[in-house]
GROMACS .gro file of N, CA, C and O in nm:
model
  392
    1MET      N    1  -3.218   1.941   2.945
    1MET     CA    2  -3.272   2.066   2.895
    1MET      C    3  -3.407   2.038   2.829
    1MET      O    4  -3.431   1.929   2.778
    2HIS      N    5  -3.491   2.141   2.827
    2HIS     CA    6  -3.620   2.128   2.761
    2HIS      C    7  -3.609   2.173   2.615
    2HIS      O    8  -3.530   2.261   2.582
    3TYR      N    9  -3.694   2.110   2.532
    3TYR     CA   10  -3.700   2.144   2.390
    3TYR      C   11  -3.846   2.158   2.349
    3TYR      O   12  -3.931   2.082   2.395
    4ALA      N   13  -3.872   2.256   2.263
    4ALA     CA   14  -4.004   2.276   2.206
    4ALA      C   15  -4.008   2.208   2.070
    4ALA      O   16  -3.920   2.229   1.986
    5ILE      N   17  -4.108   2.123   2.053
    5ILE     CA   18  -4.130   2.056   1.925
    5ILE      C   19  -4.258   2.116   1.868
    5ILE      O   20  -4.367   2.094   1.920
    6ILE      N   21  -4.241   2.196   1.763
    6ILE     CA   22  -4.350   2.273   1.704
    6ILE      C   23  -4.382   2.212   1.569
    6ILE      O   24  -4.298   2.212   1.478
    7SER      N   25  -4.503   2.159   1.557
    7SER     CA   26  -4.541   2.087   1.435
    7SER      C   27  -4.656   2.157   1.364
    7SER      O   28  -4.747   2.209   1.429
    8GLU      N   29  -4.653   2.156   1.232
    8GLU     CA   30  -4.758   2.213   1.150
    8GLU      C   31  -4.822   2.102   1.068
    8GLU      O   32  -4.753   2.024   1.002
    9ASP      N   33  -4.955   2.095   1.074
    9ASP     CA   34  -5.029   1.991   1.003
    9ASP      C   35  -5.040   2.019   0.853
    9ASP      O   36  -5.038   2.134   0.810
   10VAL      N   37  -5.058   1.912   0.777
   10VAL     CA   38  -5.098   1.923   0.638
   10VAL      C   39  -5.246   1.963   0.637
   10VAL      O   40  -5.315   1.956   0.739
   11GLU      N   41  -5.296   2.003   0.524
   11GLU     CA   42  -5.440   2.033   0.510
   11GLU      C   43  -5.521   1.905   0.535
   11GLU      O   44  -5.477   1.796   0.498
   12ASP      N   45  -5.637   1.921   0.595
   12ASP     CA   46  -5.729   1.810   0.617
   12ASP      C   47  -5.662   1.691   0.686
   12ASP      O   48  -5.673   1.576   0.641
   13SER      N   49  -5.595   1.718   0.795
   13SER     CA   50  -5.519   1.614   0.865
   13SER      C   51  -5.600   1.533   0.965
   13SER      O   52  -5.550   1.435   1.021
   14LEU      N   53  -5.726   1.569   0.990
   14LEU     CA   54  -5.802   1.510   1.100
   14LEU      C   55  -5.812   1.359   1.093
   14LEU      O   56  -5.790   1.290   1.193
   15SER      N   57  -5.842   1.303   0.978
   15SER     CA   58  -5.855   1.156   0.969
   15SER      C   59  -5.721   1.087   0.994
   15SER      O   60  -5.715   0.982   1.059
   16LYS      N   61  -5.612   1.148   0.947
   16LYS     CA   62  -5.479   1.092   0.972
   16LYS      C   63  -5.444   1.101   1.121
   16LYS      O   64  -5.386   1.009   1.178
   17ARG      N   65  -5.481   1.213   1.184
   17ARG     CA   66  -5.458   1.230   1.327
   17ARG      C   67  -5.532   1.122   1.406
   17ARG      O   68  -5.475   1.061   1.497
   18LYS      N   69  -5.659   1.103   1.373
   18LYS     CA   70  -5.739   1.006   1.447
   18LYS      C   71  -5.679   0.866   1.437
   18LYS      O   72  -5.676   0.792   1.535
   19ALA      N   73  -5.630   0.829   1.321
   19ALA     CA   74  -5.575   0.695   1.301
   19ALA      C   75  -5.445   0.675   1.380
   19ALA      O   76  -5.422   0.566   1.435
   20ALA      N   77  -5.362   0.777   1.388
   20ALA     CA   78  -5.231   0.764   1.453
   20ALA      C   79  -5.232   0.808   1.599
   20ALA      O   80  -5.133   0.792   1.670
   21ARG      N   81  -5.343   0.861   1.648
   21ARG     CA   82  -5.349   0.920   1.782
   21ARG      C   83  -5.311   0.823   1.894
   21ARG      O   84  -5.235   0.862   1.984
   22PRO      N   85  -5.360   0.699   1.898
   22PRO     CA   86  -5.322   0.612   2.009
   22PRO      C   87  -5.170   0.593   2.022
   22PRO      O   88  -5.115   0.600   2.133
   23ALA      N   89  -5.101   0.574   1.912
   23ALA     CA   90  -4.956   0.556   1.917
   23ALA      C   91  -4.888   0.687   1.956
   23ALA      O   92  -4.790   0.687   2.032
   24HIS      N   93  -4.937   0.798   1.904
   24HIS     CA   94  -4.883   0.930   1.937
   24HIS      C   95  -4.896   0.956   2.088
   24HIS      O   96  -4.800   0.996   2.154
   25LEU      N   97  -5.015   0.933   2.143
   25LEU     CA   98  -5.037   0.954   2.286
   25LEU      C   99  -4.955   0.858   2.372
   25LEU      O  100  -4.909   0.896   2.480
   26GLY      N  101  -4.933   0.738   2.324
   26GLY     CA  102  -4.852   0.642   2.397
   26GLY      C  103  -4.711   0.694   2.420
   26GLY      O  104  -4.655   0.680   2.530
   27ARG      N  105  -4.654   0.754   2.318
   27ARG     CA  106  -4.518   0.809   2.332
   27ARG      C  107  -4.517   0.928   2.427
   27ARG      O  108  -4.424   0.944   2.507
   28LEU      N  109  -4.621   1.011   2.422
   28LEU     CA  110  -4.629   1.125   2.514
   28LEU      C  111  -4.648   1.077   2.658
   28LEU      O  112  -4.586   1.130   2.751
   29ASN      N  113  -4.731   0.975   2.676
   29ASN     CA  114  -4.750   0.920   2.810
   29ASN      C  115  -4.621   0.860   2.864
   29ASN      O  116  -4.594   0.868   2.984
   30ASN      N  117  -4.540   0.802   2.776
   30ASN     CA  118  -4.411   0.749   2.818
   30ASN      C  119  -4.321   0.861   2.871
   30ASN      O  120  -4.256   0.846   2.974
   31LEU      N  121  -4.318   0.974   2.802
   31LEU     CA  122  -4.242   1.088   2.850
   31LEU      C  123  -4.296   1.138   2.984
   31LEU      O  124  -4.220   1.171   3.076
   32ALA      N  125  -4.428   1.143   2.996
   32ALA     CA  126  -4.490   1.187   3.121
   32ALA      C  127  -4.456   1.092   3.235
   32ALA      O  128  -4.425   1.136   3.347
   33ASP      N  129  -4.460   0.962   3.208
   33ASP     CA  130  -4.426   0.862   3.311
   33ASP      C  131  -4.282   0.878   3.359
   33ASP      O  132  -4.250   0.844   3.473
   34GLN      N  133  -4.195   0.928   3.272
   34GLN     CA  134  -4.055   0.951   3.307
   34GLN      C  135  -4.034   1.092   3.364
   34GLN      O  136  -3.921   1.134   3.388
   35ASP      N  137  -4.143   1.165   3.384
   35ASP     CA  138  -4.141   1.302   3.436
   35ASP      C  139  -4.057   1.395   3.348
   35ASP      O  140  -3.987   1.484   3.396
   36ARG      N  141  -4.065   1.375   3.217
   36ARG     CA  142  -3.990   1.457   3.120
   36ARG      C  143  -4.080   1.548   3.038
   36ARG      O  144  -4.030   1.633   2.964
   37LEU      N  145  -4.212   1.530   3.047
   37LEU     CA  146  -4.305   1.608   2.966
   37LEU      C  147  -4.353   1.730   3.043
   37LEU      O  148  -4.409   1.717   3.151
   38MET      N  149  -4.329   1.849   2.987
   38MET     CA  150  -4.378   1.972   3.049
   38MET      C  151  -4.521   2.000   3.004
   38MET      O  152  -4.608   2.030   3.086
   39LEU      N  153  -4.546   1.990   2.873
   39LEU     CA  154  -4.680   2.009   2.820
   39LEU      C  155  -4.687   1.955   2.678
   39LEU      O  156  -4.585   1.940   2.611
   40ALA      N  157  -4.807   1.925   2.636
   40ALA     CA  158  -4.829   1.878   2.499
   40ALA      C  159  -4.974   1.902   2.461
   40ALA      O  160  -5.063   1.888   2.545
   41GLY      N  161  -4.995   1.937   2.336
   41GLY     CA  162  -5.132   1.953   2.289
   41GLY      C  163  -5.137   2.008   2.147
   41GLY      O  164  -5.037   2.059   2.096
   42PRO      N  165  -5.255   1.996   2.086
   42PRO     CA  166  -5.273   2.044   1.950
   42PRO      C  167  -5.320   2.190   1.945
   42PRO      O  168  -5.368   2.244   2.045
   43HIS      N  169  -5.305   2.250   1.830
   43HIS     CA  170  -5.357   2.384   1.803
   43HIS      C  171  -5.487   2.367   1.724
   43HIS      O  172  -5.484   2.323   1.608
   44PRO      N  173  -5.603   2.399   1.784
   44PRO     CA  174  -5.728   2.390   1.708
   44PRO      C  175  -5.723   2.481   1.584
   44PRO      O  176  -5.666   2.590   1.589
   45ALA      N  177  -5.780   2.434   1.476
   45ALA     CA  178  -5.780   2.510   1.351
   45ALA      C  179  -5.872   2.631   1.356
   45ALA      O  180  -5.860   2.722   1.275
   46ILE      N  181  -5.965   2.630   1.452
   46ILE     CA  182  -6.055   2.744   1.472
   46ILE      C  183  -6.049   2.784   1.618
   46ILE      O  184  -5.998   2.710   1.702
   47ASP      N  185  -6.103   2.898   1.651
   47ASP     CA  186  -6.099   2.950   1.787
   47ASP      C  187  -6.204   2.881   1.873
   47ASP      O  188  -6.309   2.937   1.903
   48SER      N  189  -6.174   2.756   1.909
   48SER     CA  190  -6.266   2.676   1.988
   48SER      C  191  -6.188   2.564   2.055
   48SER      O  192  -6.099   2.505   1.992
   49PRO      N  193  -6.220   2.532   2.182
   49PRO     CA  194  -6.151   2.419   2.246
   49PRO      C  195  -6.188   2.285   2.183
   49PRO      O  196  -6.113   2.189   2.193
   50ASP      N  197  -6.302   2.279   2.115
   50ASP     CA  198  -6.343   2.158   2.042
   50ASP      C  199  -6.372   2.198   1.898
   50ASP      O  200  -6.484   2.237   1.864
   51PRO      N  201  -6.272   2.188   1.812
   51PRO     CA  202  -6.290   2.237   1.674
   51PRO      C  203  -6.371   2.145   1.584
   51PRO      O  204  -6.396   2.179   1.469
   52GLY      N  205  -6.411   2.029   1.635
   52GLY     CA  206  -6.491   1.937   1.554
   52GLY      C  207  -6.423   1.901   1.424
   52GLY      O  208  -6.304   1.873   1.421
   53GLU      N  209  -6.496   1.905   1.316
   53GLU     CA  210  -6.444   1.864   1.186
   53GLU      C  211  -6.341   1.963   1.129
   53GLU      O  212  -6.272   1.930   1.033
   54ALA      N  213  -6.330   2.083   1.190
   54ALA     CA  214  -6.227   2.177   1.144
   54ALA      C  215  -6.088   2.122   1.176
   54ALA      O  216  -5.991   2.154   1.107
   55GLY      N  217  -6.079   2.040   1.279
   55GLY     CA  218  -5.954   1.973   1.312
   55GLY      C  219  -5.851   2.065   1.374
   55GLY      O  220  -5.884   2.160   1.445
   56PHE      N  221  -5.726   2.036   1.345
   56PHE     CA  222  -5.615   2.103   1.409
   56PHE      C  223  -5.514   2.151   1.305
   56PHE      O  224  -5.504   2.094   1.197
   57SER      N  225  -5.439   2.254   1.342
   57SER     CA  226  -5.341   2.310   1.249
   57SER      C  227  -5.197   2.271   1.286
   57SER      O  228  -5.105   2.300   1.210
   58GLY      N  229  -5.180   2.206   1.400
   58GLY     CA  230  -5.047   2.167   1.442
   58GLY      C  231  -5.046   2.125   1.587
   58GLY      O  232  -5.151   2.108   1.648
   59SER      N  233  -4.927   2.109   1.643
   59SER     CA  234  -4.910   2.064   1.781
   59SER      C  235  -4.788   2.129   1.843
   59SER      O  236  -4.697   2.173   1.774
   60LEU      N  237  -4.789   2.130   1.977
   60LEU     CA  238  -4.675   2.176   2.053
   60LEU      C  239  -4.645   2.074   2.162
   60LEU      O  240  -4.735   2.033   2.235
   61VAL      N  241  -4.520   2.032   2.170
   61VAL     CA  242  -4.471   1.945   2.277
   61VAL      C  243  -4.349   2.013   2.337
   61VAL      O  244  -4.261   2.057   2.264
   62ILE      N  245  -4.347   2.024   2.469
   62ILE     CA  246  -4.227   2.072   2.538
   62ILE      C  247  -4.188   1.962   2.635
   62ILE      O  248  -4.266   1.925   2.723
   63ALA      N  249  -4.067   1.910   2.615
   63ALA     CA  250  -4.021   1.797   2.694
   63ALA      C  251  -3.871   1.804   2.716
   63ALA      O  252  -3.799   1.876   2.645
   64GLU      N  253  -3.825   1.727   2.813
   64GLU     CA  254  -3.684   1.723   2.847
   64GLU      C  255  -3.612   1.612   2.771
   64GLU      O  256  -3.659   1.498   2.766
   65PHE      N  257  -3.499   1.648   2.712
   65PHE     CA  258  -3.412   1.554   2.643
   65PHE      C  259  -3.268   1.588   2.679
   65PHE      O  260  -3.238   1.698   2.723
   66ASP      N  261  -3.177   1.495   2.657
   66ASP     CA  262  -3.036   1.517   2.689
   66ASP      C  263  -2.968   1.610   2.589
   66ASP      O  264  -2.866   1.671   2.622
   67SER      N  265  -3.024   1.620   2.467
   67SER     CA  266  -2.961   1.703   2.365
   67SER      C  267  -3.063   1.739   2.257
   67SER      O  268  -3.168   1.674   2.246
   68LEU      N  269  -3.029   1.837   2.178
   68LEU     CA  270  -3.111   1.875   2.064
   68LEU      C  271  -3.124   1.757   1.967
   68LEU      O  272  -3.232   1.732   1.912
   69GLU      N  273  -3.016   1.683   1.949
   69GLU     CA  274  -3.019   1.568   1.859
   69GLU      C  275  -3.117   1.462   1.907
   69GLU      O  276  -3.190   1.403   1.826
   70GLN      N  277  -3.120   1.438   2.038
   70GLN     CA  278  -3.216   1.339   2.091
   70GLN      C  279  -3.360   1.389   2.076
   70GLN      O  280  -3.450   1.311   2.043
   71ALA      N  281  -3.381   1.518   2.099
   71ALA     CA  282  -3.516   1.574   2.081
   71ALA      C  283  -3.559   1.563   1.936
   71ALA      O  284  -3.674   1.527   1.906
   72GLN      N  285  -3.468   1.591   1.844
   72GLN     CA  286  -3.499   1.582   1.700
   72GLN      C  287  -3.529   1.438   1.661
   72GLN      O  288  -3.624   1.412   1.586
   73ALA      N  289  -3.452   1.344   1.712
   73ALA     CA  290  -3.475   1.203   1.681
   73ALA      C  291  -3.611   1.158   1.734
   73ALA      O  292  -3.683   1.084   1.666
   74TRP      N  293  -3.646   1.204   1.854
   74TRP     CA  294  -3.776   1.168   1.911
   74TRP      C  295  -3.888   1.226   1.824
   74TRP      O  296  -3.985   1.157   1.792
   75ALA      N  297  -3.873   1.351   1.783
   75ALA     CA  298  -3.974   1.415   1.698
   75ALA      C  299  -3.985   1.346   1.563
   75ALA      O  300  -4.096   1.324   1.512
   76ASP      N  301  -3.873   1.307   1.506
   76ASP     CA  302  -3.873   1.239   1.375
   76ASP      C  303  -3.944   1.105   1.381
   76ASP      O  304  -3.998   1.059   1.279
   77ALA      N  305  -3.945   1.041   1.498
   77ALA     CA  306  -4.007   0.908   1.512
   77ALA      C  307  -4.154   0.915   1.553
   77ALA      O  308  -4.216   0.812   1.577
   78ASP      N  309  -4.211   1.034   1.558
   78ASP     CA  310  -4.351   1.049   1.599
   78ASP      C  311  -4.442   0.978   1.499
   78ASP      O  312  -4.426   0.994   1.377
   79PRO      N  313  -4.540   0.902   1.547
   79PRO     CA  314  -4.636   0.837   1.457
   79PRO      C  315  -4.711   0.935   1.367
   79PRO      O  316  -4.751   0.899   1.257
   80TYR      N  317  -4.728   1.058   1.412
   80TYR     CA  318  -4.793   1.157   1.326
   80TYR      C  319  -4.705   1.190   1.205
   80TYR      O  320  -4.757   1.220   1.097
   81VAL      N  321  -4.574   1.184   1.220
   81VAL     CA  322  -4.484   1.205   1.106
   81VAL      C  323  -4.502   1.090   1.007
   81VAL      O  324  -4.521   1.113   0.887
   82ALA      N  325  -4.499   0.968   1.057
   82ALA     CA  326  -4.513   0.850   0.971
   82ALA      C  327  -4.648   0.847   0.901
   82ALA      O  328  -4.658   0.802   0.787
   83ALA      N  329  -4.752   0.898   0.969
   83ALA     CA  330  -4.887   0.896   0.912
   83ALA      C  331  -4.913   1.012   0.816
   83ALA      O  332  -5.020   1.020   0.755
   84GLY      N  333  -4.818   1.104   0.804
   84GLY     CA  334  -4.836   1.217   0.713
   84GLY      C  335  -4.920   1.329   0.770
   84GLY      O  336  -4.973   1.411   0.695
   85VAL      N  337  -4.934   1.337   0.902
   85VAL     CA  338  -5.011   1.444   0.966
   85VAL      C  339  -4.936   1.577   0.955
   85VAL      O  340  -4.996   1.680   0.927
   86TYR      N  341  -4.807   1.573   0.977
   86TYR     CA  342  -4.728   1.695   0.982
   86TYR      C  343  -4.660   1.725   0.849
   86TYR      O  344  -4.602   1.638   0.787
   87GLN      N  345  -4.666   1.853   0.810
   87GLN     CA  346  -4.591   1.898   0.692
   87GLN      C  347  -4.457   1.957   0.732
   87GLN      O  348  -4.364   1.963   0.651
   88LYS      N  349  -4.446   2.001   0.859
   88LYS     CA  350  -4.322   2.061   0.906
   88LYS      C  351  -4.310   2.040   1.057
   88LYS      O  352  -4.409   2.055   1.129
   89VAL      N  353  -4.190   2.007   1.103
   89VAL     CA  354  -4.162   1.992   1.246
   89VAL      C  355  -4.034   2.068   1.275
   89VAL      O  356  -3.931   2.046   1.212
   90THR      N  357  -4.042   2.158   1.373
   90THR     CA  358  -3.928   2.237   1.415
   90THR      C  359  -3.898   2.203   1.560
   90THR      O  360  -3.989   2.199   1.643
   91VAL      N  361  -3.771   2.179   1.591
   91VAL     CA  362  -3.729   2.149   1.729
   91VAL      C  363  -3.631   2.257   1.771
   91VAL      O  364  -3.533   2.284   1.702
   92LYS      N  365  -3.662   2.320   1.888
   92LYS     CA  366  -3.579   2.429   1.938
   92LYS      C  367  -3.555   2.411   2.087
   92LYS      O  368  -3.644   2.364   2.158
   93PRO      N  369  -3.439   2.454   2.136
   93PRO     CA  370  -3.420   2.458   2.281
   93PRO      C  371  -3.524   2.551   2.343
   93PRO      O  372  -3.565   2.650   2.281
   94PHE      N  373  -3.566   2.518   2.466
   94PHE     CA  374  -3.668   2.597   2.535
   94PHE      C  375  -3.622   2.625   2.677
   94PHE      O  376  -3.582   2.532   2.748
   95LYS      N  377  -3.628   2.750   2.717
   95LYS     CA  378  -3.591   2.789   2.853
   95LYS      C  379  -3.716   2.838   2.924
   95LYS      O  380  -3.774   2.940   2.887
   96ARG      N  381  -3.755   2.765   3.026
   96ARG     CA  382  -3.874   2.805   3.104
   96ARG      C  383  -3.834   2.919   3.198
   96ARG      O  384  -3.738   2.908   3.274
   97VAL      N  385  -3.910   3.028   3.192
   97VAL     CA  386  -3.886   3.142   3.279
   97VAL      C  387  -3.996   3.150   3.384
   97VAL      O  388  -3.970   3.171   3.502
   98LEU      N  389  -4.120   3.136   3.344
   98LEU     CA  390  -4.234   3.140   3.437
   98LEU      C  391  -4.317   3.015   3.421
   98LEU      O  392  -4.324   2.956   3.317
   0.00000   0.00000   0.00000
Protein backbone atom coordinates (compact mmCIF):
# COMPACT_ATOMS: atom_id res chain seq x y z
CA MET A 1 0.00 0.00 0.00
CA HIS A 2 1.07 3.58 -0.52
CA TYR A 3 1.56 6.04 2.33
CA ALA A 4 1.84 9.83 2.34
CA ILE A 5 4.58 11.23 4.55
CA ILE A 6 3.76 14.89 5.14
CA SER A 7 6.46 16.88 6.90
CA GLU A 8 6.51 20.45 8.20
CA ASP A 9 9.79 22.31 8.58
CA VAL A 10 10.97 24.31 11.55
CA GLU A 11 11.58 28.02 10.94
CA ASP A 12 14.77 28.82 9.01
CA SER A 13 15.41 25.18 8.10
CA LEU A 14 17.41 25.81 4.90
CA SER A 15 20.90 25.37 6.34
CA LYS A 16 19.83 22.18 8.14
CA ARG A 17 18.24 20.89 4.92
CA LYS A 18 21.39 21.55 2.92
CA ALA A 19 23.57 19.69 5.43
CA ALA A 20 21.33 16.59 5.57
CA ARG A 21 20.20 16.58 1.92
CA PRO A 22 22.67 13.99 0.53
CA ALA A 23 21.64 11.38 3.10
CA HIS A 24 17.95 12.28 2.69
CA LEU A 25 18.15 11.90 -1.10
CA GLY A 26 20.05 8.63 -0.75
CA ARG A 27 17.14 7.07 1.10
CA LEU A 28 14.66 8.37 -1.48
CA ASN A 29 16.81 7.03 -4.31
CA ASN A 30 16.85 3.66 -2.57
CA LEU A 31 13.04 3.62 -2.58
CA ALA A 32 13.04 4.65 -6.25
CA ASP A 33 15.53 1.89 -7.11
CA GLN A 34 13.11 -0.58 -5.51
CA ASP A 35 10.24 0.92 -7.57
CA ARG A 36 8.44 1.92 -4.35
CA LEU A 37 8.57 5.72 -4.67
CA MET A 38 5.57 7.41 -6.29
CA LEU A 39 6.74 10.99 -5.73
CA ALA A 40 8.80 13.13 -3.41
CA GLY A 41 9.61 16.79 -3.08
CA PRO A 42 9.67 19.89 -0.91
CA HIS A 43 7.11 22.66 -0.52
CA PRO A 44 8.74 26.00 -1.42
CA ALA A 45 8.17 28.61 1.29
CA ILE A 46 7.18 31.14 -1.39
CA ASP A 47 5.29 30.83 -4.67
CA SER A 48 8.33 30.01 -6.78
CA PRO A 49 9.93 26.82 -8.11
CA ASP A 50 13.27 28.18 -6.82
CA PRO A 51 12.60 29.86 -3.47
CA GLY A 52 16.26 30.74 -2.89
CA GLU A 53 16.98 31.83 0.65
CA ALA A 54 13.26 31.66 1.54
CA GLY A 55 13.77 27.90 1.65
CA PHE A 56 11.04 25.36 2.16
CA SER A 57 8.11 24.88 4.51
CA GLY A 58 7.96 21.08 4.39
CA SER A 59 8.03 17.98 2.21
CA LEU A 60 5.79 15.32 0.75
CA VAL A 61 6.80 11.72 0.07
CA ILE A 62 4.40 9.11 -1.28
CA ALA A 63 5.84 5.62 -1.28
CA GLU A 64 4.91 1.98 -0.95
CA PHE A 65 5.39 0.15 2.35
CA ASP A 66 4.04 -3.13 3.72
CA SER A 67 2.28 -1.38 6.63
CA LEU A 68 1.63 1.94 8.30
CA GLU A 69 4.13 0.93 10.99
CA GLN A 70 6.87 0.38 8.40
CA ALA A 71 6.08 3.72 6.75
CA GLN A 72 6.22 5.45 10.14
CA ALA A 73 9.53 3.78 11.00
CA TRP A 74 10.99 4.85 7.65
CA ALA A 75 9.80 8.43 8.23
CA ASP A 76 11.18 8.47 11.78
CA ALA A 77 14.62 7.46 10.47
CA ASP A 78 14.80 10.29 7.92
CA PRO A 79 18.06 12.28 8.17
CA TYR A 80 15.98 15.46 8.10
CA VAL A 81 14.36 14.33 11.38
CA ALA A 82 17.76 13.72 12.97
CA ALA A 83 19.04 17.08 11.69
CA GLY A 84 16.09 18.98 13.18
CA VAL A 85 14.63 20.07 9.82
CA TYR A 86 11.13 18.86 10.60
CA GLN A 87 8.93 20.04 13.45
CA LYS A 88 6.13 17.61 12.57
CA VAL A 89 5.80 14.47 10.44
CA THR A 90 2.45 12.87 9.66
CA VAL A 91 2.13 9.46 7.98
CA LYS A 92 -1.19 8.47 6.41
CA PRO A 93 -2.40 5.72 4.09
CA PHE A 94 -2.75 7.00 0.52
CA LYS A 95 -5.05 5.69 -2.19
CA ARG A 96 -4.14 6.73 -5.72
CA VAL A 97 -7.23 7.40 -7.81
CA LEU A 98 -5.81 9.32 -10.80
